[in-house]
mmCIF file of C-alpha atoms in Angstrom:
data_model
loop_
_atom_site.group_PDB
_atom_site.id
_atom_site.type_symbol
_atom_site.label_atom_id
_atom_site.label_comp_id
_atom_site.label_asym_id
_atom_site.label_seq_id
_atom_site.Cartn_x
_atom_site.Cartn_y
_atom_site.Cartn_z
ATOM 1 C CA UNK G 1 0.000 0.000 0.000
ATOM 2 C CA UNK G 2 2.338 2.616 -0.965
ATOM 3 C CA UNK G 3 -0.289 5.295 -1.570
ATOM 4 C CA UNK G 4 -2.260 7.379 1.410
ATOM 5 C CA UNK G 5 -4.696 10.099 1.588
ATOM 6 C CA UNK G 6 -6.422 11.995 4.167
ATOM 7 C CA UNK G 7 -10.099 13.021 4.097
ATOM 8 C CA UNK G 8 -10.957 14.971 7.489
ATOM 9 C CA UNK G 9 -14.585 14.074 6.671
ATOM 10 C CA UNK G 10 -14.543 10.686 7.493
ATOM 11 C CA UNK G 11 -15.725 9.320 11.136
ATOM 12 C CA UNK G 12 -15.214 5.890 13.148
ATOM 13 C CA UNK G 13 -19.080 5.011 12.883
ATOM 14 C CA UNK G 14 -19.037 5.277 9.403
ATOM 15 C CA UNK G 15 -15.982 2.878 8.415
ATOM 16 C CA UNK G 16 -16.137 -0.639 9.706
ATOM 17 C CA UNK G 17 -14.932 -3.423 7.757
ATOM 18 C CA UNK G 18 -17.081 -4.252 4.341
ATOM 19 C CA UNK G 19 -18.602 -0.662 4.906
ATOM 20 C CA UNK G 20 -18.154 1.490 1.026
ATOM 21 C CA UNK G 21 -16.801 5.275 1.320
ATOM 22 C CA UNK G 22 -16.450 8.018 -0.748
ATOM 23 C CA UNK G 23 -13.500 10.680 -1.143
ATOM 24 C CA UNK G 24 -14.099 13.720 -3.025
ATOM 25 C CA UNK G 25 -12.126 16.928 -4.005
ATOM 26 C CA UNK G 26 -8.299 17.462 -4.240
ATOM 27 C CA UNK G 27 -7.519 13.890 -2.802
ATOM 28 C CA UNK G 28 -9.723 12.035 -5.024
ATOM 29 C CA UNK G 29 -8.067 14.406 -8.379
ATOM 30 C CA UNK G 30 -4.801 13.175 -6.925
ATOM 31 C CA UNK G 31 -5.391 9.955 -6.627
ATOM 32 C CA UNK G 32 -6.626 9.252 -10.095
ATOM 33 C CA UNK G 33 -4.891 12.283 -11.999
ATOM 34 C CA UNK G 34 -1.317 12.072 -10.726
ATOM 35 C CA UNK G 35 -0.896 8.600 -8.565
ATOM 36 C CA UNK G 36 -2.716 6.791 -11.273
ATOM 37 C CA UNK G 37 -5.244 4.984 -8.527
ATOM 38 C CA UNK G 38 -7.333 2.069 -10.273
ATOM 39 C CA UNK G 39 -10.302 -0.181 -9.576
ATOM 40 C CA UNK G 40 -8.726 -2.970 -6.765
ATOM 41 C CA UNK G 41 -5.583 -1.513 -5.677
ATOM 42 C CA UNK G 42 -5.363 -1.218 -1.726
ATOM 43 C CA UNK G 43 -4.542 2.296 -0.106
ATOM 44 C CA UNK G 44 -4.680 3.992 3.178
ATOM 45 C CA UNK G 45 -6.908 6.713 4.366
ATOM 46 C CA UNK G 46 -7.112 8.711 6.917
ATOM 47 C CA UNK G 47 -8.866 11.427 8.943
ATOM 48 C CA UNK G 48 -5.640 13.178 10.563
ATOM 49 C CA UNK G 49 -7.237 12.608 13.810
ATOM 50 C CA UNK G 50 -6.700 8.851 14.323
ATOM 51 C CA UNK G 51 -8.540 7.322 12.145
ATOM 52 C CA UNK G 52 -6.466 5.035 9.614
ATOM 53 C CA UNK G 53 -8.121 2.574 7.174
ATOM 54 C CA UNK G 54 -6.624 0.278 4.789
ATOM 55 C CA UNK G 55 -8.992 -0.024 1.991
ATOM 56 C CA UNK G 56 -9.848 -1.280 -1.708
ATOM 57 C CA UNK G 57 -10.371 0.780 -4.810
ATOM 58 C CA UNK G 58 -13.349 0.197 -5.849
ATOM 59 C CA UNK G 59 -13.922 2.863 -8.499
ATOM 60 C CA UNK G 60 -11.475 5.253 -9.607
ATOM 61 C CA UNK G 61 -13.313 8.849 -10.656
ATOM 62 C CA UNK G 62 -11.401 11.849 -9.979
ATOM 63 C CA UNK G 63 -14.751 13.475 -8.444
ATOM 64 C CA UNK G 64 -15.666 10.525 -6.373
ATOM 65 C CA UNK G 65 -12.679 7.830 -5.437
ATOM 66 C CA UNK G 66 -14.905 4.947 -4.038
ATOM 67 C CA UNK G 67 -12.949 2.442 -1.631
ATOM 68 C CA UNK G 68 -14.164 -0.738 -0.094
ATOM 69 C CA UNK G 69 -13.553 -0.848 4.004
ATOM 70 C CA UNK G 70 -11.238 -3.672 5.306
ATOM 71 C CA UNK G 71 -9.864 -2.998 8.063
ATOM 72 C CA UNK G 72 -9.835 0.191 10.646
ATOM 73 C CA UNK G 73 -6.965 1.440 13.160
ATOM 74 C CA UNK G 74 -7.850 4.193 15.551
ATOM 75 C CA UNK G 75 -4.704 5.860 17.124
ATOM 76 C CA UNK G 76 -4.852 7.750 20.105
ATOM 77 C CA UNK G 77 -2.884 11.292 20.578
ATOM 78 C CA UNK G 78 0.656 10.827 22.334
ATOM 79 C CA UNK G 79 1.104 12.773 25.401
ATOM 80 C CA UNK G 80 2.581 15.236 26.492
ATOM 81 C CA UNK G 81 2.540 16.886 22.859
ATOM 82 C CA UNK G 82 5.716 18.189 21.346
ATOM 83 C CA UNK G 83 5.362 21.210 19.857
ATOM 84 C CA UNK G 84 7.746 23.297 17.939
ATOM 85 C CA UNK G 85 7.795 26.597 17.887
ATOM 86 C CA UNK G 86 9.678 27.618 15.005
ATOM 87 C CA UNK G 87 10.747 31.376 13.944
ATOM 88 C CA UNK G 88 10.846 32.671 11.080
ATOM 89 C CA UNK G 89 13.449 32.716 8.488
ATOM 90 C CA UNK G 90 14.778 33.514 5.221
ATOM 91 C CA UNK G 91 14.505 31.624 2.781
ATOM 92 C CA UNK G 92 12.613 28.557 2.968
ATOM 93 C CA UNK G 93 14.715 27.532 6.606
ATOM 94 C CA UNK G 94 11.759 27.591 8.491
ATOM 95 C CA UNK G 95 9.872 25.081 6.130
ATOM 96 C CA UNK G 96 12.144 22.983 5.738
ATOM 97 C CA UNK G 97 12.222 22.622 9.509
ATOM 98 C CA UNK G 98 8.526 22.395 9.607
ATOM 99 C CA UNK G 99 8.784 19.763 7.040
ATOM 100 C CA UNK G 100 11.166 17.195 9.012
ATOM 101 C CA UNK G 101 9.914 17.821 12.472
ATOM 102 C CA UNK G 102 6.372 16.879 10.487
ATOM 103 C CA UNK G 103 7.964 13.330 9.138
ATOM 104 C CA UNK G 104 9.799 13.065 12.689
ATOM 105 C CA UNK G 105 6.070 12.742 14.624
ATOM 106 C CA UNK G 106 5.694 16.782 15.772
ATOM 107 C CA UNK G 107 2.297 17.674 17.396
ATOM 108 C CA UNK G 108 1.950 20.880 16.453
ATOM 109 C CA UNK G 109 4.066 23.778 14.889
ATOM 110 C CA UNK G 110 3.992 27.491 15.936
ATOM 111 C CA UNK G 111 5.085 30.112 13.481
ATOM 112 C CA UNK G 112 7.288 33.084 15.856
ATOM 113 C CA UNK G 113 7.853 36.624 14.925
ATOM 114 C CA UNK G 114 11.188 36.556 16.806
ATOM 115 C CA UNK G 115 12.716 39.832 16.742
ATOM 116 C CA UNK G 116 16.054 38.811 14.997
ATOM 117 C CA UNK G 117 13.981 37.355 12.103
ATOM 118 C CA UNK G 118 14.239 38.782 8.700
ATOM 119 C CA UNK G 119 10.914 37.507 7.513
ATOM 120 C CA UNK G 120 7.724 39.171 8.851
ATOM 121 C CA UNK G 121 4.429 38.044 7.960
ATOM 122 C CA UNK G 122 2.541 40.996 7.849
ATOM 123 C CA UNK G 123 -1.250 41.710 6.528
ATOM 124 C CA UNK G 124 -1.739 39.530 3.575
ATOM 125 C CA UNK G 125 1.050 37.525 4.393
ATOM 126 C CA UNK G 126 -0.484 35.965 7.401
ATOM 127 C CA UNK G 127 -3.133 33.849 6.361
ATOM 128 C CA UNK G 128 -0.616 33.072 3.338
ATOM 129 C CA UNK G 129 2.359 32.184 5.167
ATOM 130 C CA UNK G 130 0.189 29.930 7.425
ATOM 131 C CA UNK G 131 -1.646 28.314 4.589
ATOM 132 C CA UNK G 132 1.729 27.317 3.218
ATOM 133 C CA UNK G 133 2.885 25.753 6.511
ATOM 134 C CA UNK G 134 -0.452 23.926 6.286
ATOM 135 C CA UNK G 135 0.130 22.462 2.972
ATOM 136 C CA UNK G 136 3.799 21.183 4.192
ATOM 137 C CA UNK G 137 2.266 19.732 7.472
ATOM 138 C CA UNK G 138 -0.029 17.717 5.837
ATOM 139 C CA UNK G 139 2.294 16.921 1.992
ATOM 140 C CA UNK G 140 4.661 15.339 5.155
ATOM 141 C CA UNK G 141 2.014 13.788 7.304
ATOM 142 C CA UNK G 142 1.275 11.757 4.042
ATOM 143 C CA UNK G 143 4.565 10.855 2.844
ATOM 144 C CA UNK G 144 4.906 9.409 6.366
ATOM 145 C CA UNK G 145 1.762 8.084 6.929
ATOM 146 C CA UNK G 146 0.861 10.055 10.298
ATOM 147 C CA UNK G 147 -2.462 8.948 12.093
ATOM 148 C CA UNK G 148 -2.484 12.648 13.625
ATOM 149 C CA UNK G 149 -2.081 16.034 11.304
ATOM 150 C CA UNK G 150 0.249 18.626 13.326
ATOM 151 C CA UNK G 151 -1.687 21.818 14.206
ATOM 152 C CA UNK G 152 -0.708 25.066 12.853
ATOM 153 C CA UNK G 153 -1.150 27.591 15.090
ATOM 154 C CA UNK G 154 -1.708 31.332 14.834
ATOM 155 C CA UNK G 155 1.591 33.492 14.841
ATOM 156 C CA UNK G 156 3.589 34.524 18.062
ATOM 157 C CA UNK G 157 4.889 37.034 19.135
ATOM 158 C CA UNK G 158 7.456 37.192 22.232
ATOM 159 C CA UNK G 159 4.996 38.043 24.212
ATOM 160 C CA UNK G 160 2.313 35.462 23.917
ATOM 161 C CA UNK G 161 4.985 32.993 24.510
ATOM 162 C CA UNK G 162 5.829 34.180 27.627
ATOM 163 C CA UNK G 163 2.248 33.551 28.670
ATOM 164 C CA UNK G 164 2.497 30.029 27.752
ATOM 165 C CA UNK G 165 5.931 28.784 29.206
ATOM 166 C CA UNK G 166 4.018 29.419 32.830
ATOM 167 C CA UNK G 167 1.922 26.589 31.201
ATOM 168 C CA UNK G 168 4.021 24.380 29.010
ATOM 169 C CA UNK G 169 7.424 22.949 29.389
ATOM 170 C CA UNK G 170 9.297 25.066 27.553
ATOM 171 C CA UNK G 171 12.627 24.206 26.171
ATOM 172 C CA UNK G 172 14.833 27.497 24.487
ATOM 173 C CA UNK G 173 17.450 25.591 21.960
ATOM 174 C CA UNK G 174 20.272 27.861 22.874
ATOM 175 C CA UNK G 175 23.728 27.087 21.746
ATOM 176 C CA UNK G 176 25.302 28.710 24.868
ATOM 177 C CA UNK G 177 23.257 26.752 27.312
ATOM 178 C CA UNK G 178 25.380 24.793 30.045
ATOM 179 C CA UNK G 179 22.412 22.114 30.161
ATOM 180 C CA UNK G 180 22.395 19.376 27.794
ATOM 181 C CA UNK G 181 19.122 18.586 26.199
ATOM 182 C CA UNK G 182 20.353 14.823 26.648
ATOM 183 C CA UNK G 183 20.280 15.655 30.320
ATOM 184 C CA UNK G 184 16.624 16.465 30.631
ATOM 185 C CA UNK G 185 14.672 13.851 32.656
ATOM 186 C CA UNK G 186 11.472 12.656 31.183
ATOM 187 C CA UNK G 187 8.722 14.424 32.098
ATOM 188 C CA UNK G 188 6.189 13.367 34.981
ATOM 189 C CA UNK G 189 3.070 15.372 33.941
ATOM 190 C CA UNK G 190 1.514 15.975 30.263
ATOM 191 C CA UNK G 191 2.216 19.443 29.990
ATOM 192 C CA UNK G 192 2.416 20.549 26.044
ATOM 193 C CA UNK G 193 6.406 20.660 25.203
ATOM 194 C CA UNK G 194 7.553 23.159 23.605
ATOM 195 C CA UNK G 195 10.849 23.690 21.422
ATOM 196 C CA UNK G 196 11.777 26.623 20.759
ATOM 197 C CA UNK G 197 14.195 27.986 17.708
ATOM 198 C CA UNK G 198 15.542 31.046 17.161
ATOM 199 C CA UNK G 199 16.158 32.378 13.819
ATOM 200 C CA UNK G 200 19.399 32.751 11.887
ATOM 201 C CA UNK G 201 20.478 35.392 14.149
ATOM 202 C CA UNK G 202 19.927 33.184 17.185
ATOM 203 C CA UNK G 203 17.124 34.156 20.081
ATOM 204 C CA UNK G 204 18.259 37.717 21.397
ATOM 205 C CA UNK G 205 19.346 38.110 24.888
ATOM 206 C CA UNK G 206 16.223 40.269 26.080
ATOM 207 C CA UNK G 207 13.880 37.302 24.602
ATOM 208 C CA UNK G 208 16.202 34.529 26.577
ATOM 209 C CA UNK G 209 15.727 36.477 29.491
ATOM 210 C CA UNK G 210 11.937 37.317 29.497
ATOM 211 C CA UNK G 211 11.206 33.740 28.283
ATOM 212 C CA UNK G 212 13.596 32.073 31.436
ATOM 213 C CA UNK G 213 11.931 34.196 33.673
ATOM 214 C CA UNK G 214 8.114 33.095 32.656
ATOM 215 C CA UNK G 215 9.461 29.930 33.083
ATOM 216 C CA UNK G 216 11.579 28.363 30.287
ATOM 217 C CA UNK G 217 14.495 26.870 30.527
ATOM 218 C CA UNK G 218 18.095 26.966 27.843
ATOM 219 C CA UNK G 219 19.296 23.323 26.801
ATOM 220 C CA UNK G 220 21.401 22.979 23.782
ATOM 221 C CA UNK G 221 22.316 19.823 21.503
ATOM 222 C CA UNK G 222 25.994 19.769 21.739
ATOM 223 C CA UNK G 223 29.166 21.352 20.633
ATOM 224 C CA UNK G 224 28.161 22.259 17.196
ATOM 225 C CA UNK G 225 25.754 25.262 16.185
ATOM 226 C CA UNK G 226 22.947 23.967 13.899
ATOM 227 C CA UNK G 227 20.746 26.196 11.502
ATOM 228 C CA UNK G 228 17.432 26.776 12.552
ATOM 229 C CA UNK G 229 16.290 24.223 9.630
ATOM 230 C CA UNK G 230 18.006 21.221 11.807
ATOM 231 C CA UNK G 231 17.556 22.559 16.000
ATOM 232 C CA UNK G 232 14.019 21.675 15.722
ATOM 233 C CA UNK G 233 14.431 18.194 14.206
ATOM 234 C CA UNK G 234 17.326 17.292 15.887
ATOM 235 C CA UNK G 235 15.892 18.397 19.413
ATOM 236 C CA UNK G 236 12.522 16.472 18.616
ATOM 237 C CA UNK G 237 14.660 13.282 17.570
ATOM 238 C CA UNK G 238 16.042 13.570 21.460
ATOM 239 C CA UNK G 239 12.918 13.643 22.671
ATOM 240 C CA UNK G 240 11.385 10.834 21.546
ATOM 241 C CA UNK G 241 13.463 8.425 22.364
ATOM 242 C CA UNK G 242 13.583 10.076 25.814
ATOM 243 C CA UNK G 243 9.647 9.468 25.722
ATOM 244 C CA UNK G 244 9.774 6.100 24.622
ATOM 245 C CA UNK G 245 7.981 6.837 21.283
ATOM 246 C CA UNK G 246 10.870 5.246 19.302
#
């Protein structure tokens, strides 16, 4: 089954095994029009919430893809959730950090407006910018065949994440750090964690400080200084196997 496709409209009640479904719009295009889907070739679907079927083709129209139930997985959401919270950069750094932290099981990304980033989303660019981290979220969620679609949230400022490291456990990737990341113990409650990566410019002194005192705390990955395309990745690699989910 090397092809799968999500379709947020389908639901647990309606997809038991033998059951017939329909998938409609941009999925079902692709799946004729570009992966070349036919009649009784088996794919996966799912819901991005943690519903995963594996299912037959039974008729291949690029309006309607109609699939054949046989059998259903429902996944439940790992916790605590990893989040990253990545700022923005030139070029396409940021997305290609969204991208991999997306294939390496992230929760949920957070676009900041750190203030040593070059690249501002600004009117317009908004609801562009976080359309396009959208798209890679869930191109990535289906290459590696995720149960659960990452969230996207709204744009930060500095600010607003102060306000949630007194809830979270926040985690500044900080090349200067004297704690290891590696050195973290695994947490005891299922507070939301929270990476956070500077841009190219690193994350400025006054944000270190106003962050630490909400609550945050510096770690860093080693001896080398990564771009902020790799922190992210690298730091959620850590923490995975430090909470068992590899």
């Amino acid at each position: 089954m090397a092809h799968f496709f999500i379709d947020e409209a389908l639901h647990a009640a309606d997809c038991v095994p033998g059951a017939v479904i329909g998938i409609g719009g941009a999925e079902a295009r692709h799946a004729v029009t570009v992966s070349r889907v036919r009649p009784g070739e088996r794919l996966q679907i799912g819901n991005g919430a943690g519903l995963m079927l594996a299912a037959t083709v039974v008729d291949a129209d690029a309006r309607l893809l109609t699939l054949r139930v046989e059998t259903v997985t429902v996944t439940a959401l790992l916790t605590p959730r990893i989040r990253l919270v990545q700022a923005l950069a030139k070029g396409d750094r940021d997305e290609l950090a969204v991208q991999a932290a997306t294939e390496l099981g992230i929760d949920g990304v957070i676009p900041w407006a750190a203030s040593r980033s070059v690249t501002r989303w600004e009117g317009a660019k908004i609801k562009k910018g976080r359309d396009r981290w959208s798209s890679i979220v869930r191109e990535a969620s289906k290459q590696s065949i995720r149960a659960w679609l990452p969230t996207v949230g709204e744009p930060a400022s500095t600010k607003m994440l102060a306000e949630l490291a007194g809830t979270t456990r926040m985690l500044l990737l900080e090349p200067t750090a004297s704690e290891r990341l590696t050195s973290q113990a695994a947490p005891t409650d299922d507070r939301d964690i929270l990476l956070v990566v500077g841009p190219e410019g690193g994350i400025s002194p006054a944000e270190l400080t106003l962050l630490e005192q909400a609550g945050a705390t510096r770690v860093r990955l080693g001896d080398n200084v990564l771009r902020t395309s790799t922190a992210g990745p690298a730091a959620l690699s850590i923490l995975n196997v430090t909470l068992g989910r590899w």
